[in-house]
Every structure is written in C-alpha cells, then in structure tokens.
XYZ file of C-alpha atoms in Angstrom:
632
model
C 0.000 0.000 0.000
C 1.163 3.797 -1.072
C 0.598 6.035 2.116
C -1.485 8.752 1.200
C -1.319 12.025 3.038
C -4.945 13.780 2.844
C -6.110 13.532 -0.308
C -5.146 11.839 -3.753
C -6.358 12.103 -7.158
C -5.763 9.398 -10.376
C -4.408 10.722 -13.657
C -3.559 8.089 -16.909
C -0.216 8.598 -19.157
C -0.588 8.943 -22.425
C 1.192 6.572 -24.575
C 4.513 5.511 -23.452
C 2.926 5.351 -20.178
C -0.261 4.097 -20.387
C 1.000 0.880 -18.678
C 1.713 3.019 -15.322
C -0.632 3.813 -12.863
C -0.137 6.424 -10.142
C -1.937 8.354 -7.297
C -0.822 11.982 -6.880
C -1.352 13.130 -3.287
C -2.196 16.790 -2.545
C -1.122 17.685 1.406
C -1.082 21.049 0.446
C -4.820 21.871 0.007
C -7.132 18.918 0.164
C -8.881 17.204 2.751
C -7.601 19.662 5.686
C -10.468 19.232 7.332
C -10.517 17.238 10.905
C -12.747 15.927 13.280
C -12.530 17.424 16.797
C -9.636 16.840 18.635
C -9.764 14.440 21.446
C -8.253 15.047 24.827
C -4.161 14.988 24.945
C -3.239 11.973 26.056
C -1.510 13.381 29.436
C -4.782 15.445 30.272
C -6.148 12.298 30.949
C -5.858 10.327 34.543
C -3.014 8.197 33.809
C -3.315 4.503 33.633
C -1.730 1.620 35.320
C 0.117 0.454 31.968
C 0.709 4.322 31.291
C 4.536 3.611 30.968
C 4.106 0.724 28.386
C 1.633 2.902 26.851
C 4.047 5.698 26.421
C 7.025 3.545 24.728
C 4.549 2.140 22.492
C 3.555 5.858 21.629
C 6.915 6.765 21.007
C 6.960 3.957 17.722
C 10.668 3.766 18.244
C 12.512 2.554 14.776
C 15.212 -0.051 14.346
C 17.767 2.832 13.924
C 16.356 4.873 16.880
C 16.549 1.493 18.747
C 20.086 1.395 18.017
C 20.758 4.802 18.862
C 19.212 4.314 22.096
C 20.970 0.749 23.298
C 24.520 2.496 22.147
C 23.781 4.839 24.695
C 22.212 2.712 27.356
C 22.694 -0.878 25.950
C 26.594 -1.683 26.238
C 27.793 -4.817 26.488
C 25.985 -6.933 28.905
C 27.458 -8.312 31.984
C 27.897 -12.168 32.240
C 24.707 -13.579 33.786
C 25.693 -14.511 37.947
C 24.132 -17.751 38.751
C 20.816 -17.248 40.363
C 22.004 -18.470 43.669
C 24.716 -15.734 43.635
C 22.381 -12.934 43.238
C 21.411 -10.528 46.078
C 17.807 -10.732 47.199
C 15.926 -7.967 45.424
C 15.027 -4.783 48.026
C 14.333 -1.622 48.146
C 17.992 -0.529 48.815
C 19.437 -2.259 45.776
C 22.019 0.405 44.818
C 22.040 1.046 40.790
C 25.468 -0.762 40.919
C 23.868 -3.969 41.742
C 20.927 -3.197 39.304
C 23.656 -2.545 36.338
C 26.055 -5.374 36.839
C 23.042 -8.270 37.836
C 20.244 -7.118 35.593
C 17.073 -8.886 36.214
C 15.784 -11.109 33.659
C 14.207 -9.057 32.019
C 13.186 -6.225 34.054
C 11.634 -7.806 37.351
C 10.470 -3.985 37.957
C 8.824 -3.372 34.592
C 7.223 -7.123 34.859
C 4.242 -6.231 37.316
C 3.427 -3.084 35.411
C 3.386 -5.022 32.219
C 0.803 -7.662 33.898
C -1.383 -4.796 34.395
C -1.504 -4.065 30.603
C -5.626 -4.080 30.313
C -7.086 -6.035 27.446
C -7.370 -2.993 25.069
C -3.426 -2.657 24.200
C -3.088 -6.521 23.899
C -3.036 -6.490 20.395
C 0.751 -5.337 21.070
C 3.435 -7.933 20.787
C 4.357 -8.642 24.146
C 7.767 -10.275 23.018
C 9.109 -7.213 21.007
C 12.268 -7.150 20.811
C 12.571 -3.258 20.074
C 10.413 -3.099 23.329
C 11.892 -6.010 25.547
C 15.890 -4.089 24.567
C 14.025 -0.365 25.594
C 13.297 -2.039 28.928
C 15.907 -3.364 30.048
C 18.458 -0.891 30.259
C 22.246 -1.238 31.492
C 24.242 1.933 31.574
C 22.813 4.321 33.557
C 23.421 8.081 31.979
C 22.153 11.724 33.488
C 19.549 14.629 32.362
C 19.935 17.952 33.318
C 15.859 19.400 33.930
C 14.889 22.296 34.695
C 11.572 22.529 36.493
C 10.358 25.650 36.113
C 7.176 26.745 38.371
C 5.192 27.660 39.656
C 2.998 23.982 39.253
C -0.010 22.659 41.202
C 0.176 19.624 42.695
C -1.261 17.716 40.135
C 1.117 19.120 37.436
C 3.916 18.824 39.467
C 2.773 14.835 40.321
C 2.587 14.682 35.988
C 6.298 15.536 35.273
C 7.038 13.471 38.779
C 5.151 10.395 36.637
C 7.753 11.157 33.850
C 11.177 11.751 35.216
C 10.293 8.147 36.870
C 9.233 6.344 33.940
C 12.887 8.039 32.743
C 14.702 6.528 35.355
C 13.481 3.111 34.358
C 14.343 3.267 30.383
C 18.232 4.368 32.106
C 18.061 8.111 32.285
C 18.509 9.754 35.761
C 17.264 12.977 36.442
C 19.707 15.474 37.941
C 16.847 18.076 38.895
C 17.319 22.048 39.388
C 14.425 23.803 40.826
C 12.697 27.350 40.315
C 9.822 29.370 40.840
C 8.666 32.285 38.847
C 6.585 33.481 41.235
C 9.137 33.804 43.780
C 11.100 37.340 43.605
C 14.569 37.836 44.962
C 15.214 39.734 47.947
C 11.515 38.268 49.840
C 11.446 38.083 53.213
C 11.505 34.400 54.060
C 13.295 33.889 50.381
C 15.571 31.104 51.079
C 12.783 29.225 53.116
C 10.712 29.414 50.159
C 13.194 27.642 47.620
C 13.907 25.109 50.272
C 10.421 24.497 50.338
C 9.611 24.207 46.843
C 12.716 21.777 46.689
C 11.431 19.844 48.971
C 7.905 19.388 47.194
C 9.617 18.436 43.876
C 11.557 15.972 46.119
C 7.693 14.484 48.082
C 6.230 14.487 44.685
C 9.218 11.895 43.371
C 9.245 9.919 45.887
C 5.117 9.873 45.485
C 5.448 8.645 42.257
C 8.022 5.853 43.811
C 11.175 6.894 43.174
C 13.817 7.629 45.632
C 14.908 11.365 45.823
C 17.516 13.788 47.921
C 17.021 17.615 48.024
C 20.400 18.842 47.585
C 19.973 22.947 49.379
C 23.982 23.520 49.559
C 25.203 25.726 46.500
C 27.043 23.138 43.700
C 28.265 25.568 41.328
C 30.389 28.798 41.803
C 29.348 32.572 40.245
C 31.842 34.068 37.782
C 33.921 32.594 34.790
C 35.930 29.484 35.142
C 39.561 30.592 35.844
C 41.107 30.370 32.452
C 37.994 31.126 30.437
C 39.867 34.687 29.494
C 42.375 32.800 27.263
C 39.532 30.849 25.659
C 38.743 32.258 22.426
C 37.655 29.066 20.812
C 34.087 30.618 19.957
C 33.843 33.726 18.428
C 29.934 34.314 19.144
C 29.982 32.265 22.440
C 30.125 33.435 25.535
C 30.834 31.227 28.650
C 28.154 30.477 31.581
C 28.192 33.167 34.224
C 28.780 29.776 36.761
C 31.131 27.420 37.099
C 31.853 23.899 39.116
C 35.094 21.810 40.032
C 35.113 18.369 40.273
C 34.644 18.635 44.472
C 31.534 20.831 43.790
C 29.833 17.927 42.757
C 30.153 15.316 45.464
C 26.291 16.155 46.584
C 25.221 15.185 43.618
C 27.653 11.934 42.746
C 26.476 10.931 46.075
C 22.574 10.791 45.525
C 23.469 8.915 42.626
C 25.331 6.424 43.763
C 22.655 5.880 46.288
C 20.168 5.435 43.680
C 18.618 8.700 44.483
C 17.411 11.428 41.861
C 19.424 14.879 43.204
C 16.808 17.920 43.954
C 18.715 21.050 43.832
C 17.676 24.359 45.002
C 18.833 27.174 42.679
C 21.834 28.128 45.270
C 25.394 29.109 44.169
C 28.730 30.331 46.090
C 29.618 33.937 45.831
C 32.879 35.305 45.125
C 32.296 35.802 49.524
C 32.520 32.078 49.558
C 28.467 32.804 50.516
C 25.518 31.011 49.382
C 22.843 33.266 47.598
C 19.927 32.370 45.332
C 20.652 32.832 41.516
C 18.933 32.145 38.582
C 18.555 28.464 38.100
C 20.011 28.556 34.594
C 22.700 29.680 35.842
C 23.348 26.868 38.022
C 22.294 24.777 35.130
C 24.962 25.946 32.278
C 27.782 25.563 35.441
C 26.364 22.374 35.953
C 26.042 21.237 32.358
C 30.099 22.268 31.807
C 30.905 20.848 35.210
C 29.277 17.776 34.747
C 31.161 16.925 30.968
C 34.121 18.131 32.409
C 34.447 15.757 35.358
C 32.879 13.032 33.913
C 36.207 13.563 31.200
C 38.288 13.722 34.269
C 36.558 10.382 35.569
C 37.502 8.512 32.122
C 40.820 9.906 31.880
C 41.462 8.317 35.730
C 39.700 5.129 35.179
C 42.412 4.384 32.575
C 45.317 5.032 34.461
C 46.849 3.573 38.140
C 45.905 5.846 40.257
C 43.366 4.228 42.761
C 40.675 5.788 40.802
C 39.010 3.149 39.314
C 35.823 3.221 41.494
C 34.362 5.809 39.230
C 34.018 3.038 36.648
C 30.846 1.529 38.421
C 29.134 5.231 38.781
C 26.485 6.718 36.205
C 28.293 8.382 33.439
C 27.622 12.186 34.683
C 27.896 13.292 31.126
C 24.498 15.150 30.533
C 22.614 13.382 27.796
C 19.744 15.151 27.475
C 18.651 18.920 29.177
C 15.325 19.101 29.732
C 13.507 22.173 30.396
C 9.526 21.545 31.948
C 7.408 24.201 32.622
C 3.978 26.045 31.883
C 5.196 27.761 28.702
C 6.417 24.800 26.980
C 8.298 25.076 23.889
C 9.553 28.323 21.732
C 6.709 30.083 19.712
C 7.115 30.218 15.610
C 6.033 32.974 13.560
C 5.636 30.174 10.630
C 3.622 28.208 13.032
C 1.258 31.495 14.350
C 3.023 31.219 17.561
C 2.629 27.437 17.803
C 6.129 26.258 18.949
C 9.056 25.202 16.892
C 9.313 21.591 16.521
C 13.133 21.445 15.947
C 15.449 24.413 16.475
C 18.795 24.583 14.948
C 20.794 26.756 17.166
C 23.958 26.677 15.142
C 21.599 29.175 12.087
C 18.372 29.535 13.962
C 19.227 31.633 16.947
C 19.680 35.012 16.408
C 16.752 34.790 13.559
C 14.344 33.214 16.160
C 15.357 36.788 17.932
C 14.553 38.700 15.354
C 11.033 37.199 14.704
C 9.735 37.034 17.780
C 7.144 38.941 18.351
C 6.155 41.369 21.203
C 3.320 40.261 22.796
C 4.980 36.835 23.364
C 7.143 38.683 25.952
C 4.344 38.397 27.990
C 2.530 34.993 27.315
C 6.337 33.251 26.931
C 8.122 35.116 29.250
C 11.296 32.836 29.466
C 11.234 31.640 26.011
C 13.922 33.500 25.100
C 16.298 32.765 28.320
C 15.534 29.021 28.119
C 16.725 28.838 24.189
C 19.852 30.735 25.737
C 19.990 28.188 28.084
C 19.918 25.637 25.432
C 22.338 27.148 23.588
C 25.298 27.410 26.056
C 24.558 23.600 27.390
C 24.541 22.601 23.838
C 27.980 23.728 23.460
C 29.594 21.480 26.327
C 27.267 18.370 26.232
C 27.849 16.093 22.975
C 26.702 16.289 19.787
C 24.643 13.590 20.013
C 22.435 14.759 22.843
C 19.831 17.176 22.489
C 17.694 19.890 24.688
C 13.544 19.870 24.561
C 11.183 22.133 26.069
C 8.164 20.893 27.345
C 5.035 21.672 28.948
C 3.710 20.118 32.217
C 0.893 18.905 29.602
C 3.233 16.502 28.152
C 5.585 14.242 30.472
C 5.125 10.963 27.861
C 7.005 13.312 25.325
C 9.828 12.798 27.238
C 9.894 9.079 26.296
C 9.584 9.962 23.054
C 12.373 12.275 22.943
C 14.372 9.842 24.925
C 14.101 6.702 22.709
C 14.037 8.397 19.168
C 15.820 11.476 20.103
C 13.389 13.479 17.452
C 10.906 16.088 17.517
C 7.108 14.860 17.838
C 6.530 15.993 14.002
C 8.952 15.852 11.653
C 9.953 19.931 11.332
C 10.579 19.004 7.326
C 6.848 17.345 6.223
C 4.538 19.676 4.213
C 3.473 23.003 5.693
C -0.394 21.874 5.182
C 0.650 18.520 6.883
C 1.712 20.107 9.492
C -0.975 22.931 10.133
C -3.697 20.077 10.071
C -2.126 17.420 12.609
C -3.670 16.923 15.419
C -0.549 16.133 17.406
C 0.335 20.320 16.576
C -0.874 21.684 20.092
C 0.363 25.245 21.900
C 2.042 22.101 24.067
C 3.823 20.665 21.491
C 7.316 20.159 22.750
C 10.680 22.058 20.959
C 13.357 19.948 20.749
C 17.031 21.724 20.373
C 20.236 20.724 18.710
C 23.106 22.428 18.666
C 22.985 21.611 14.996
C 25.050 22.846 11.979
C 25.461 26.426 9.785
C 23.431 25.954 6.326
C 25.033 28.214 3.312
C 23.694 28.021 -0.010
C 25.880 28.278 -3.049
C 25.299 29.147 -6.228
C 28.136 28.484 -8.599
C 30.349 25.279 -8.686
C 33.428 27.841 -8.736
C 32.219 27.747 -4.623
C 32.035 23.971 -4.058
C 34.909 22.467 -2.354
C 34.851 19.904 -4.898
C 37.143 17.552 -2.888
C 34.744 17.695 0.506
C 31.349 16.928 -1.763
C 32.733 14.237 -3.457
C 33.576 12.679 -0.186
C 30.088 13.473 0.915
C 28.432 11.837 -1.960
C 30.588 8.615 -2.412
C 30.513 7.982 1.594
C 26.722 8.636 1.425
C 25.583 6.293 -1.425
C 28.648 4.353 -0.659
C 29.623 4.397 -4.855
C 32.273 6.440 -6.920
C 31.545 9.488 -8.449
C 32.453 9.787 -12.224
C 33.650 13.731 -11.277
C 34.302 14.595 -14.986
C 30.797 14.306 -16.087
C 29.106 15.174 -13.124
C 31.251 18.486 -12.688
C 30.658 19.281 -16.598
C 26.983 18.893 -16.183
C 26.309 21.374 -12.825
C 28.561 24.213 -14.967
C 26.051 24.504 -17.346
C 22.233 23.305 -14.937
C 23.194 24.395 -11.419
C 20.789 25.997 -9.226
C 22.234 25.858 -6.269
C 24.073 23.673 -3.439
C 22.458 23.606 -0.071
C 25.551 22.882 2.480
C 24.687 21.903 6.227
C 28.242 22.550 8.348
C 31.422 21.439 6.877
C 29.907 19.173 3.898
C 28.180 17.127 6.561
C 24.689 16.756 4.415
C 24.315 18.231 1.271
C 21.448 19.249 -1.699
C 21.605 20.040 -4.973
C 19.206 21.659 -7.473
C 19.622 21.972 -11.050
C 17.844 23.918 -13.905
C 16.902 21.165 -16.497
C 15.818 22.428 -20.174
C 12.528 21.711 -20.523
C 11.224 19.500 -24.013
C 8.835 21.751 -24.632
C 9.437 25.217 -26.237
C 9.061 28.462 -24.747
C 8.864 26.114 -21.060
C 10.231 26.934 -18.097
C 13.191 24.770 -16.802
C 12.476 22.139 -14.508
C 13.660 22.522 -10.666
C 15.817 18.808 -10.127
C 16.582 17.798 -6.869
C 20.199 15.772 -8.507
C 21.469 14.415 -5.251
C 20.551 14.402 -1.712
C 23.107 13.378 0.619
C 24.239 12.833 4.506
C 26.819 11.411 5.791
C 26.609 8.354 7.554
C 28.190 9.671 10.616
C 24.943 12.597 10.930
C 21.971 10.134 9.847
C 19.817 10.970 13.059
C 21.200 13.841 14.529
C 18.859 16.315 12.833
C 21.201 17.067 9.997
C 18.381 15.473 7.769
C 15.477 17.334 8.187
C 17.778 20.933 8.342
C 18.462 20.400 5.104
C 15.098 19.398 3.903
C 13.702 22.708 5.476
C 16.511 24.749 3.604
C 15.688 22.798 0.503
C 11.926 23.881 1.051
C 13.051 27.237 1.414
C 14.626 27.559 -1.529
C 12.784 26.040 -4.030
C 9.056 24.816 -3.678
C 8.136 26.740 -0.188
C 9.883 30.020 -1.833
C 7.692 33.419 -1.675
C 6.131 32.329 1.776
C 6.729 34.668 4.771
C 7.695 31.463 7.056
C 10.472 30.826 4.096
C 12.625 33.514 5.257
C 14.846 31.595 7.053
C 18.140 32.284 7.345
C 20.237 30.259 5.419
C 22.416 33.037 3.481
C 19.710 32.090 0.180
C 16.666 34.209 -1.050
C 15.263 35.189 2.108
C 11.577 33.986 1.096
C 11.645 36.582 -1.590
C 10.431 34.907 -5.061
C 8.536 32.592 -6.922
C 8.631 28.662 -5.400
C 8.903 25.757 -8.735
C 7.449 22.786 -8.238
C 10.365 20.309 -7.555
C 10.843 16.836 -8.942
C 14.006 14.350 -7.810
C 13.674 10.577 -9.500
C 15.142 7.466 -6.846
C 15.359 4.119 -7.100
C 12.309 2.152 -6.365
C 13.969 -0.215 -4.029
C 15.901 2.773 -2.320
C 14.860 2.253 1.592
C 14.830 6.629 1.738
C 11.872 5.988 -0.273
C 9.678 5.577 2.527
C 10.961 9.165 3.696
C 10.365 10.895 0.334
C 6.591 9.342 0.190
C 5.555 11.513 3.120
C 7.125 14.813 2.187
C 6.130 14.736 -1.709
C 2.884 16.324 -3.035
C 2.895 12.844 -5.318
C 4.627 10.158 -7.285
C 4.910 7.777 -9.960
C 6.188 4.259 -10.718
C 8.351 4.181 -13.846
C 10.025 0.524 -13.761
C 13.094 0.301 -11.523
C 12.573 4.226 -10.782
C 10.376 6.287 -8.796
C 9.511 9.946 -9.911
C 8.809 12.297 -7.011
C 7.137 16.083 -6.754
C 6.905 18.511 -4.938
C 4.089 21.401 -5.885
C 5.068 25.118 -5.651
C 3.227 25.713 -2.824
C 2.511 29.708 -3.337
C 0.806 28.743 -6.619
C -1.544 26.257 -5.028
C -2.192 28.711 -2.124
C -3.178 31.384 -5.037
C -5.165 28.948 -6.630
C -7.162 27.786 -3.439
C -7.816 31.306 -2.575
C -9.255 31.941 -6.331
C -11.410 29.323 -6.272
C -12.727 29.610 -2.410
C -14.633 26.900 -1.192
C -14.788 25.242 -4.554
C -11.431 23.531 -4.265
C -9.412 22.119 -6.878
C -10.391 20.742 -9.982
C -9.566 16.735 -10.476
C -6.649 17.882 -12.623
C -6.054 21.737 -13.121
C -4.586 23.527 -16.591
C -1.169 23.371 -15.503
C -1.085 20.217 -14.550
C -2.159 19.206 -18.164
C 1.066 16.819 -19.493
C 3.343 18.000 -16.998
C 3.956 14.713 -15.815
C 4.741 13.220 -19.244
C 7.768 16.377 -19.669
C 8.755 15.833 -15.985
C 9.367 11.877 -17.286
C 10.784 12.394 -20.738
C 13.618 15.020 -19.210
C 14.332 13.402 -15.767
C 14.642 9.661 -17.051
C 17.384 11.141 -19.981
C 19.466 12.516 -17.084
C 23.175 10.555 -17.166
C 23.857 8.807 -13.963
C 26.554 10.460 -12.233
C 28.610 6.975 -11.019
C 31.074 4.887 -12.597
C-alpha cells in the first residue's frame, strides 16, 4: 500500500505510459479538514500500563533502537548464577541493578501484567520493546523545572522523570519558581520548600529522591575562560563547578537517588545566595562533561581511581527544560512552537522574529533557548535539549528513545498545520545543529569535501568529470549543512517543450553516515523547502544566506530508485509520485501557486486535474529519465 497524506487524485499517461498507474497526493490543500480533537493523552488520569503505553507511543525505529541501546545498551554483563544474586530490596544500589540485571526487568514485569485487554493487540515479546526495557548503563539529564505547578502538574512531570529513570536516564533536577522574587522576606525558606515538594512528589510517584539545598556551582567565569577564544559568538556560563563541587550530587546517585537542587550558588564571599537556576544549570552542564572527562581519563590510568568506573556516566545526555510555557513560539507556526530548532543558524533569527506580545505569554522563552544554547555547546553532539510543557511528560519518552521532535519539522506546511498532534504544548526539541550556506556556482564547491560526501553517502564512486561538466552549465544551487556534513543540490533542467520553463531537479541528496539521526536530515530538507518549492512564503525567510523567502517557489521533482529504503521518507514529504520501472519519480508542488489557486477558487477547491497540470507529468518523465547517472 502507497501512504497517502490527505487527499489523492488518479491521472492516466498517455502513450509511453499508459502501462503506469499512479496516485498523486495533494497535502497542500485537500482534505484539511478534521474531526474534533480528542483530549491529549496526558490530560487524561493516567493509567496503570501508562509507561508501556508511552514507549509504544513513542513507535521507536530499528535505527532509533540502536541509537538508544549504544547509549544505554553496552555490552551486557555475564549472567551470575541465580544463587549468587542478592535478594531484590528496596535498597538495591544502581550498581547492583547494572552489573546483575534482572531477567528481564523484574520492575517493569508487574506493570506489564497490568496491561488491560485494550493494548493486547501489542506484541508482548518485542524485541525493540523487551531491549528499551531493560536498560544497562545508567546516563544523566539535566531538567529544569520551572514553576510555579499545582500539585497535580507537578505529580505529571514526577510520573515522567520516573518512567525516565526506568528506560536508564537519571534525572539530575534544578528547581525554580517564577513566582518567587529575589530579595523576599523568608526567600531562602521558600526555595527550600519548593525543593522539597519536587523531592515528596518523586518519591510519590516511587522513586527515591535527595534535596540537595547547599550551593554546587560557583558565580563568575571558570579561571582560564579569558584565554579561551575558541568561539567567536559564544560566551561562557556566568557559573562554574570543580570536580569537588559535585560530590552532593555523585552521592545521591550512587545511592540510587534522583538529586533535587535548590537554585543556590557560592559567591565570590565564599556565601551562598539564590541565583537564577540557569545559571546553576549551564555551570552544571560544563561541570558535569568536564568531570565526567576527568573520571575517564582516571579510570584508565593507576591511580586508585578506578571506582568511578561503576558510577552513572555524569555526562548530561539530554537537558530538559519543563514548565507552563512549553516550547519556543514560531512565527511560521502562528506562535505554535518550533518543533526542531537549529541553534547553530536559527538563533539570532528566532530573535529577530519574535514577536512582542509573546514577551508576555512566553516570558522565558527566550532565556531558556539561551539556556539551550550554552549547554549545547559542552554536552555532545549527540544529545539534544527539549522544552516541554507540564501537559506533556510521555514526550519525554519519546524524545528519549528516538531522540526526534514529535513531528517531523521538514513534512509539508499543510501537513503540518492540520495534525492533530500540533498543540500550543507541542514540545521544541534543540540541537546544537550545523550552519546551512547556499551556493550558487560550482566555482564555490569544495569539490574535494562533496565528493567525499556523496561517495561515503551512497557508498559508490563518483564519475567527477561528467558530473562536474553537467552542474557548470544546470546548477541551481548547493544547499551545504556545516562542513559538507549533508548536502542538496538543485539543477535547472531544459525543458522539451518550447518556450517552457526549466524544470527545478533535486540531482542528489546526501548525509553522511556519521549525521543520519542527529537532525542534519530534516535541516536540510527545510533549507531545501526554502529555496525552491516553499519560496515566496513569509515562514520561508529563514536564514540560510539564500533568497530570504523573496520569489517565486517551482514545483520540484528528484527521480530514486524504487527499491531505495529513503523511499519511505520521500513518500511523506512529496505532493505525489509515480512508478516508472526500476525508478520512482517524485514532486513537490510550488506551494505559493496552489495557495493562489485555493484562494481563487474559495470553497470550490481544486479541480480533479487543473490547466497546468495538463502533461506536466509526461515532460517531468521524458527530461528526468534522460538525465546521465553520475557513477562509474
């Protein structure tokens, strides 16, 4: 079965192609229309099987599985015989738990029997799902919990950080309240006491929590940062934390215990004050990757250090920022969040577009994407921030296991606008991502770097003669993400018919191996968008150094191989498609002219085939299926 996105429409070739059959799907204007949306998931009273339920939710792939067990997985321990192994309690320390795992998760097995009769239609024996739950390396999430919460919403991102800790990711916790200004009477008591409900709202939810009220990072620069110019646009956290800083918080963890800590840091006094709890966030984020290095660098030597190779890896993995907001309002989306934000050519245009009045109804938007930012830049490139509203604790799983947005950021505009899972809750989730350029001559390509790029990607050798000679005389442009990491480009094809317009060609679409799943993907897609199909709509104007929005989008065609497993991909972000033989010919529609056109025509809609979409199919096929394959 073809997947069809809203609506789709049947159109017969003409003679060479009257053997072919195909379905060309519209996302763009048809069948928008939805029922009414049902209650979010996590407005709900949450279920016994809630954290099956949420996995499930997530649909975790085969390559997010393996993304997932590299970072939690490792090798597994050598079973101990059963007569060896410690009596389970409820003071098993996390060391026990990660060297004798239980076969296979004794504490996920009673909340699986409770799985009620409607989600048995689920393989119980998954092994996607049985790997997910049993977890063996135990890693660490900054979160920021930002109030101020009711009870109940507090007890709903309790619910999640737990169901976190089971799947392998501990929650190192920083607390703060909105509500509560500095220099209060009774200020201090106050933190400590909203600390201490985060902490009886854990351990609630049955988890096993410390409230950590002594300051763990230090105000000021690191000493040294002065001679660090490796950023030019970067400028270090206003915190910092050495190695001792953190024994607090290595001790809760060993202890199996999820560190609370109030948003306390040591003046230059030597005296505890309250500070802004990002600020003891980006010291921690830097102190934590920084002695976690230190950790490594000792376990490998003779030093009497090697008890740190038992401990959870205190290398942040994920920073997590829950509070009422959520996640960072779009002007493309009409202040519906951003689904995925890449800092690294987003930031200062997310400044620049966002508008007044969300000052008010976002109020820390802003700070929290700074606070993103500077994490980013310490924490590896493989982990990833996401903002979150109380609304949404099972997103967390999600973001966990698949380490992706809820909606793909890089599907169809009209997809997007009409899915239900688009909510003012929707979480953002933040990369520290890559700088996009576009260029427009090959005299710009590093010729060298793309054909790396291209061979490593479809893993065959370029014939560079040809393929050189033909971009000099049909280039478009080159989309580059970062240093040739992912690249697209588009070439101007003659038409066959006289007096025609050239044909927009997406030639080759490539990422290397090495960023498959880190985001790199779908940035380029957007820019790609951008610059040819989306071009000429406001929410275009991104800012990847190419038109700025300003123009008229082509409808864009690219031809892959029908057994090409990216197929699956390019079904659900084409306007259509059509099976010719070993090949499959994709479109995308200019989406400015169909937005004309709807407008036009009102609430008559689309004709079953428009004027100008009379034989367009038949000089897409007789110019794309004549262009030379670029291998040897």
């Amino acid at each position: 079965m073809i997947p069809r996105p809203f609506g789709c429409r049947s159109i017969a070739l003409k003679k060479a192609q009257q053997s072919h059959t195909f379905r060309a799907f519209y996302a763009t204007i048809r069948g928008l229309r939805q029922p009414p949306s049902a209650p979010e998931p996590d407005e709900l009273p949450p279920p016994d099987n809630d954290f099956i339920l949420s996995i499930l939710r997530a649909n975790p792939s085969l390559r997010d599985t393996r993304s997932y067990l590299a970072s939690f997985g490792g090798p597994r321990p050598q079973q101990i015989k059963k007569s060896l192994a410690p009596t389970p309690s409820t003071n098993t320390s996390p060391t026990q738990e990660i060297v004798i795992p239980p076969p296979p998760s004794e504490r996920i097995e009673s909340t699986a029997k409770s799985i009620s009769a409607t989600t048995s239609e689920f393989p119980r024996s998954s092994p996607i799902i049985a790997s997910i739950l049993n977890p063996v390396i135990r890693r660490t999430a900054l979160v920021k919990v930002q109030g101020p919460l009711t009870d109940v919403q507090l007890d709903s991102i309790s619910r999640g950080l737990v169901y976190l800790e089971k799947l392998g990711l501990v929650s190192v916790i920083v607390v703060e309240n909105d509500e509560q200004y500095r220099g209060e009477q009774d200020e201090r008591t106050a933190i400590v006491e909203e600390t201490m409900r985060v902490v009886s709202s854990l351990e609630k939810q049955g988890a096993r929590a410390r409230p950590v009220v002594g300051a763990v990072v230090r105000l000021g620069p690191k000493p040294g940062d002065e001679e660090d110019i490796d950023a030019k646009d970067f400028i270090p956290p206003e915190s910092h934390a050495f190695p001792s800083d953190l024994t607090p918080i290595r001790s809760a963890l060993r202890a199996g215990e999820i560190p609370v800590i109030a948003p306390f840091a040591l003046d230059s006094f030597l005296r505890s004050v309250r500070v802004d709890a990002n600020d003891v966030i980006s010291g921690l984020a830097r102190g934590m990757v920084e002695a976690s290095a230190l950790d490594k660098s000792r376990e490998n030597t003779q030093d009497g250090y090697s008890e740190f190779s038992a401990e959870i890896d205190l290398t942040p993995l994920r920073l997590m920022i829950i509070s009422r907001e959520g996640g960072v309002p779009s002007y493309a989306r009409s202040g519906y969040p951003h689904l995925l934000i890449n800092l690294a050519s987003e930031y200062n245009h997310i400044h620049e577009t966002f508008e007044g009045k969300w000052r008010y109804t976002k109020p820390s938007a802003l700070s929290n994407l700074a606070l993103a930012r500077t994490c980013l830049n310490y924490m590896p490139p493989t982990s990833s921030a996401i903002m979150v509203s109380h609304k949404s604790p099972s997103a967390l799983i999600g973001n966990l296991i698949t380490n992706k947005p809820a909606v793909s950021s890089s599907l169809p505009h009209a997809l997007l606008q009409g899915n239900r899972k688009l909510t003012p809750h929707t979480p953002t989730l933040l990369r520290k991502g890559l700088p996009v350029r576009i260029l427009r001559s090959t005299a710009e390509i590093d010729k060298a770097k793309l054909n790396h790029l291209l061979e490593q990607s479809f893993n065959r050798e370029l014939d560079e003669e040809a393929f050189y000679k033909r971009l000099d005389e049909t280039l478009d442009c080159v989309i580059v993400a970062g240093d040739y990491a992912g690249a697209a480009i588009v070439t101007n094809e003659p038409s066959s018919t006289p007096f025609s317009a050239p044909i927009s060609y997406l030639d080759k679409f490539a990422v290397l191996p090495s960023h498959q799943g880190d985001g790199t993907v779908d940035f380029l897609w957007v820019a790609l968008h951008d610059e040819t199909y989306g071009l000429g709509h406001p929410f275009s104007a991104n800012p990847n150094g190419g038109r700025g929005g300003v123009g008229e989008g082509r409808d864009l065609v690219w031809r892959s191989r029908a057994n090409n497993p990216v197929n699956k991909w390019y079904f659900e972000r084409s306007t259509g498609h059509i099976r010719l033989g070993s090949w499959v010919l994709f479109w995308c529609d200019a989406e400015k002219r169909l937005k004309i056109e709807e407008g036009r025509r009102g609430s008559a809609g689309l004709s079953y085939v428009e004027e100008w979409e009379k034989g367009r199919l038949e000089r897409w096929t007789d110019v794309v299926m004549k262009i030379p394959s670029s291998w040897k």
